[in-house]
PDB file of C-alpha atoms in Angstrom:
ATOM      1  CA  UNK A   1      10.719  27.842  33.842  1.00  0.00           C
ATOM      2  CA  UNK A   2      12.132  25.640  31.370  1.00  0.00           C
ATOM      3  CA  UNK A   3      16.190  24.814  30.926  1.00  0.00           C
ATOM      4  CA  UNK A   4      18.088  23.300  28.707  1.00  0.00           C
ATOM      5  CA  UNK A   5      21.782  22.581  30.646  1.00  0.00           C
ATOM      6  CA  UNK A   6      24.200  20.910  28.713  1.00  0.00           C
ATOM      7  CA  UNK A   7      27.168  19.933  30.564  1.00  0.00           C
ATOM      8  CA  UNK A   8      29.431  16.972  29.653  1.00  0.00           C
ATOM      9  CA  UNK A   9      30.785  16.344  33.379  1.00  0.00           C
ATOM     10  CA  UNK A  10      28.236  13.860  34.454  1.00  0.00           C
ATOM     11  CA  UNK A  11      28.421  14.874  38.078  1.00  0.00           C
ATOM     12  CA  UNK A  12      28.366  18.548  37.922  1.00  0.00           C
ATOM     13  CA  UNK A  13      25.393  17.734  35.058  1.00  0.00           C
ATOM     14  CA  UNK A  14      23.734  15.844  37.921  1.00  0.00           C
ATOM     15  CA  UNK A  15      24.445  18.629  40.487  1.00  0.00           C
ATOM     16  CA  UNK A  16      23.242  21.469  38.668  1.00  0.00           C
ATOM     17  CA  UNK A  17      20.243  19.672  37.625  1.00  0.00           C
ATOM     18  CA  UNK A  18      19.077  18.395  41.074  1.00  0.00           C
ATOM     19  CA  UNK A  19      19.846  22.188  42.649  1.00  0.00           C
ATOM     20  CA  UNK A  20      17.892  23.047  40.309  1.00  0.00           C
ATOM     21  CA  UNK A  21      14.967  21.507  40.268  1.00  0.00           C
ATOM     22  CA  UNK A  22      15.051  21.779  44.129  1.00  0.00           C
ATOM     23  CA  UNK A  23      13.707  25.657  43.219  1.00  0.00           C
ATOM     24  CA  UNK A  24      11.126  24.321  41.140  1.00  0.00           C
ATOM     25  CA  UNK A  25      13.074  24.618  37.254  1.00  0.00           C
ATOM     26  CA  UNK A  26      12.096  22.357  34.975  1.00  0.00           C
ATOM     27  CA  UNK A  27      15.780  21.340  33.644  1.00  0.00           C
ATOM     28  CA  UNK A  28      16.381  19.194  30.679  1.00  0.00           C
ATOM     29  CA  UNK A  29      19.711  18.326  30.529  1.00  0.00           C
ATOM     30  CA  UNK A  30      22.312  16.884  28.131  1.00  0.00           C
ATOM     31  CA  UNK A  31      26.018  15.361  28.211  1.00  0.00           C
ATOM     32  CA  UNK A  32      26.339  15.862  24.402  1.00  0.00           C
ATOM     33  CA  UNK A  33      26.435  18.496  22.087  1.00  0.00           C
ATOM     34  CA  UNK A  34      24.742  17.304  19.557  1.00  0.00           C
ATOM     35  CA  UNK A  35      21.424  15.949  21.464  1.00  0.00           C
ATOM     36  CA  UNK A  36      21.219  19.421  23.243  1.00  0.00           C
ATOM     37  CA  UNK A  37      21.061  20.734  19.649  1.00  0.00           C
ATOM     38  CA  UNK A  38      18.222  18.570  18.366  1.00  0.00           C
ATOM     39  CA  UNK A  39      16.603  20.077  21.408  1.00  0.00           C
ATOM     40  CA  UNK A  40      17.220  23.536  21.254  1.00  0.00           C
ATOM     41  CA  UNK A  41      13.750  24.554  19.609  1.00  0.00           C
ATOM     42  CA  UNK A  42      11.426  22.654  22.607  1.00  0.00           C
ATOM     43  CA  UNK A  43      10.568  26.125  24.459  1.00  0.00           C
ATOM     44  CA  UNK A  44      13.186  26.829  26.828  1.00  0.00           C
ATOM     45  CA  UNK A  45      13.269  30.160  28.858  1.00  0.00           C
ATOM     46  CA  UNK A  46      16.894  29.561  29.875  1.00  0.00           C
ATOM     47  CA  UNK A  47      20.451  28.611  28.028  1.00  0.00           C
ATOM     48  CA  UNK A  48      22.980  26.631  30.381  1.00  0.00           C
ATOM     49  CA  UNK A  49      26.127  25.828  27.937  1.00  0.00           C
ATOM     50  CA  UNK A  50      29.137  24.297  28.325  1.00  0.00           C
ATOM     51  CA  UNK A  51      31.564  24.465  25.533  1.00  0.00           C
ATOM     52  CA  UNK A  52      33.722  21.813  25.666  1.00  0.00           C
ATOM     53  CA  UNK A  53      31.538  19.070  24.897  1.00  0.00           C
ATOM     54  CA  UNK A  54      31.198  16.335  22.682  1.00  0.00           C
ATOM     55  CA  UNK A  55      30.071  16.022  18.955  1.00  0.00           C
ATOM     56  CA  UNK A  56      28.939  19.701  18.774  1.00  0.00           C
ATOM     57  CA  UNK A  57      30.539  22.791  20.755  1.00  0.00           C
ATOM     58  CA  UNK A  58      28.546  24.956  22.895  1.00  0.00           C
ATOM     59  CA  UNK A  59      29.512  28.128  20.917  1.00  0.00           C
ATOM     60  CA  UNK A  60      28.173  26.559  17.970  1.00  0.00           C
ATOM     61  CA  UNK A  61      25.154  25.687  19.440  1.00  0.00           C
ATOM     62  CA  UNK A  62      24.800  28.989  21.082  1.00  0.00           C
ATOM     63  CA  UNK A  63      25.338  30.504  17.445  1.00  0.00           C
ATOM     64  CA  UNK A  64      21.897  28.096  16.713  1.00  0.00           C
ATOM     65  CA  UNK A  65      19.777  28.947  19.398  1.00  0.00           C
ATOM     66  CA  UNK A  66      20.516  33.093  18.253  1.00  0.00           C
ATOM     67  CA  UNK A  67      18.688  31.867  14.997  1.00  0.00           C
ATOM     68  CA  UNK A  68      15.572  30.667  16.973  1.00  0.00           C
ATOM     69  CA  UNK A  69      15.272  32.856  20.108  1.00  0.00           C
ATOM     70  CA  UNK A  70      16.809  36.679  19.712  1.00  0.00           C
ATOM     71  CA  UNK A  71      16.295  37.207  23.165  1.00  0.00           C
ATOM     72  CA  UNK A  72      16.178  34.300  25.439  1.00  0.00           C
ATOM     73  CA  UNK A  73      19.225  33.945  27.896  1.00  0.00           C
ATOM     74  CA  UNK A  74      22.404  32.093  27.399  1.00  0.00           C
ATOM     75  CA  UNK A  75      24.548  31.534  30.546  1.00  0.00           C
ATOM     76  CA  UNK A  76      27.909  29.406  29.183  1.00  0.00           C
ATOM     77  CA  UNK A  77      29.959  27.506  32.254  1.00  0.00           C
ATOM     78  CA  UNK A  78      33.582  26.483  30.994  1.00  0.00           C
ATOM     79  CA  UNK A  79      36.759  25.637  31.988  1.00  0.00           C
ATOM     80  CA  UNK A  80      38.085  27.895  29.515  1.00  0.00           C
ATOM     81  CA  UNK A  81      39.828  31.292  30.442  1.00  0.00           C
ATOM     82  CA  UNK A  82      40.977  32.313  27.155  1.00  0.00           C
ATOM     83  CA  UNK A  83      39.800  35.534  26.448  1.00  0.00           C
ATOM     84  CA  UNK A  84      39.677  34.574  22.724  1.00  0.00           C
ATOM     85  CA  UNK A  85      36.862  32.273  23.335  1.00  0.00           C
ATOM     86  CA  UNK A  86      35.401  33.953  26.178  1.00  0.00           C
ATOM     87  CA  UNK A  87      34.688  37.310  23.443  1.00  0.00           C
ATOM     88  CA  UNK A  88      34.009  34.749  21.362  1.00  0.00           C
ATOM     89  CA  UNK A  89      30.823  33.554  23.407  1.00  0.00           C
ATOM     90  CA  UNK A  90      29.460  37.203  24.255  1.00  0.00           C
ATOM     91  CA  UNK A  91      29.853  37.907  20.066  1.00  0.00           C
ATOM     92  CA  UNK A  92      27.779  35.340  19.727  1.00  0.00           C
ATOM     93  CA  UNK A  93      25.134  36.826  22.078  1.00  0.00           C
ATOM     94  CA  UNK A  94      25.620  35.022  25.122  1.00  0.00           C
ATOM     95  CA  UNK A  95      24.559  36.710  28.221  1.00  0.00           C
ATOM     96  CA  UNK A  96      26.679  35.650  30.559  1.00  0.00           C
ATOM     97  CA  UNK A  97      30.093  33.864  31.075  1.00  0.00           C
ATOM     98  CA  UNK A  98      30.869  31.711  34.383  1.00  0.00           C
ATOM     99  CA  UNK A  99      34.107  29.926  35.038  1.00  0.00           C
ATOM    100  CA  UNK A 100      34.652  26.491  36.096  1.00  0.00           C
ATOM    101  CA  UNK A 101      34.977  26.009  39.111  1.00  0.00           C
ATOM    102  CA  UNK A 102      32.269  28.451  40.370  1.00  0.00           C
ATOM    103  CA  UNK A 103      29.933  28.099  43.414  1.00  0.00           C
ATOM    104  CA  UNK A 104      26.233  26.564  42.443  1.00  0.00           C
ATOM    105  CA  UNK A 105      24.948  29.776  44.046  1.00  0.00           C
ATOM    106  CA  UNK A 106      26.542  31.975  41.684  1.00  0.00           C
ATOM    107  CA  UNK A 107      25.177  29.945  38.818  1.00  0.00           C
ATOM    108  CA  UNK A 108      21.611  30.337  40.266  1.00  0.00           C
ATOM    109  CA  UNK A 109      22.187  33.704  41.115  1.00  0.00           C
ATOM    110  CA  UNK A 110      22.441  34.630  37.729  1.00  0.00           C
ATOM    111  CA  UNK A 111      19.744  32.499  36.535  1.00  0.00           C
ATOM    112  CA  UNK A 112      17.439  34.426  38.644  1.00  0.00           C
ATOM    113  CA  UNK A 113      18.555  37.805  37.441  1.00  0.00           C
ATOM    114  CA  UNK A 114      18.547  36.645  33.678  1.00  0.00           C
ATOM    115  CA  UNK A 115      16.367  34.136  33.188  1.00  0.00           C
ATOM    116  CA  UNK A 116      13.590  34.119  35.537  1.00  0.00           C
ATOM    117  CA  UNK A 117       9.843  34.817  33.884  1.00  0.00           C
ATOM    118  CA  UNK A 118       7.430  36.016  36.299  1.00  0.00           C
ATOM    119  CA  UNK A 119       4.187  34.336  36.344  1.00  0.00           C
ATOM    120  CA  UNK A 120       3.141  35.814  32.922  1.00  0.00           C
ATOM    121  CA  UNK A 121       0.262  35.567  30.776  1.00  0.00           C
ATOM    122  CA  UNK A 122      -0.484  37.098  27.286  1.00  0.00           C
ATOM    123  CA  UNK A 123      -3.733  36.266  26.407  1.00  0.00           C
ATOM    124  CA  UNK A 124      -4.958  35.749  22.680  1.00  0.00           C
ATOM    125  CA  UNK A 125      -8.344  35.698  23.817  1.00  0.00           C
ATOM    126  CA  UNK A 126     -10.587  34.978  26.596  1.00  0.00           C
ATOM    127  CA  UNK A 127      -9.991  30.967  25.756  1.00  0.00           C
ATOM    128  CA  UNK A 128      -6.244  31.178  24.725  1.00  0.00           C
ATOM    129  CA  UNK A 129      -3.332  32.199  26.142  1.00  0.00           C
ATOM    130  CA  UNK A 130       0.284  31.901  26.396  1.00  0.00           C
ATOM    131  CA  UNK A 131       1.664  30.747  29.940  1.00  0.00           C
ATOM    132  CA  UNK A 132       5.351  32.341  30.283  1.00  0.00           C
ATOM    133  CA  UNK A 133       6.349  29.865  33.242  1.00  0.00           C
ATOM    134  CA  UNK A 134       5.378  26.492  31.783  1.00  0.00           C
ATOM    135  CA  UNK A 135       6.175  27.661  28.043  1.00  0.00           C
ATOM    136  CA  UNK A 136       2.859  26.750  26.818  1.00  0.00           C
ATOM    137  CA  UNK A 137      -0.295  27.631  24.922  1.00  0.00           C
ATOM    138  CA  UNK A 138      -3.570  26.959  26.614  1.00  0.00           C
ATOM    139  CA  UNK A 139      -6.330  26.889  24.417  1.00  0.00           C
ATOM    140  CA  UNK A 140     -10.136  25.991  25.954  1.00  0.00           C
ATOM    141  CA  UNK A 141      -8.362  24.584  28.962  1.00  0.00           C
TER     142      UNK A 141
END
């Protein structure tokens, strides 16, 4: 599975991304806003947003990724406990909220129950198909 995680703390970005890939995600991560959003159309199964972040917010890039992908999950991690801006992110289709601090365990807890693609396949035919895990389209091998 493929994740985008953009989180401006460079530790907890380094953290979440080595946890991570220690079950086998393939995380691309970002410290700024406005890289994650050049990036946001690469194929990811998976959404991890923080909001406070610099050049571009996570809610507006979370209002970005709803133009591309109706469906695919959006987990936002922030500081923030207003409830303004924690209605704001479910309005804008997020799928889940988790405040900072939080255990790494509850974040991959909820990865797993949102986010994780079994090992499908739709095929196009017999030569083509679509691999859900790896976000790819294999065509002739």
């Amino acid at each position: 599975m493929k994740i985008l995680l953009l989180e401006d703390n460079k530790k907890l970005n380094e953290t979440i991304t080595k946890r991570l890939k220690l079950k086998n995600y393939n995380v691309i991560s970002f410290t700024d806003g406005s890289d994650a959003y050049e990036n946001i159309t690469e194929g990811f199964s998976c959404f991890i947003l923080d909001i406070n972040v610099p050049n571009i917010d996570g809610i507006n890039i979370l209002k970005k990724i709803r133009e591309y992908y109706k469906i695919v999950p959006v987990i936002i991690i922030s500081a923030s406990v207003e409830l303004d801006m924690i209605k704001q992110s479910y309005d804008f289709g997020c799928n889940d909220y988790l405040k900072k601090p939080f255990f790494i365990d509850e974040l991959e807890i909820k990865i797993e129950k949102l986010c994780n693609i079994q090992d499908s396949k739709i095929y196009f035919d017999e030569n083509s198909y679509f691999d859900f895990k790896s976000a790819t389209i294999v065509i002739d091998n």
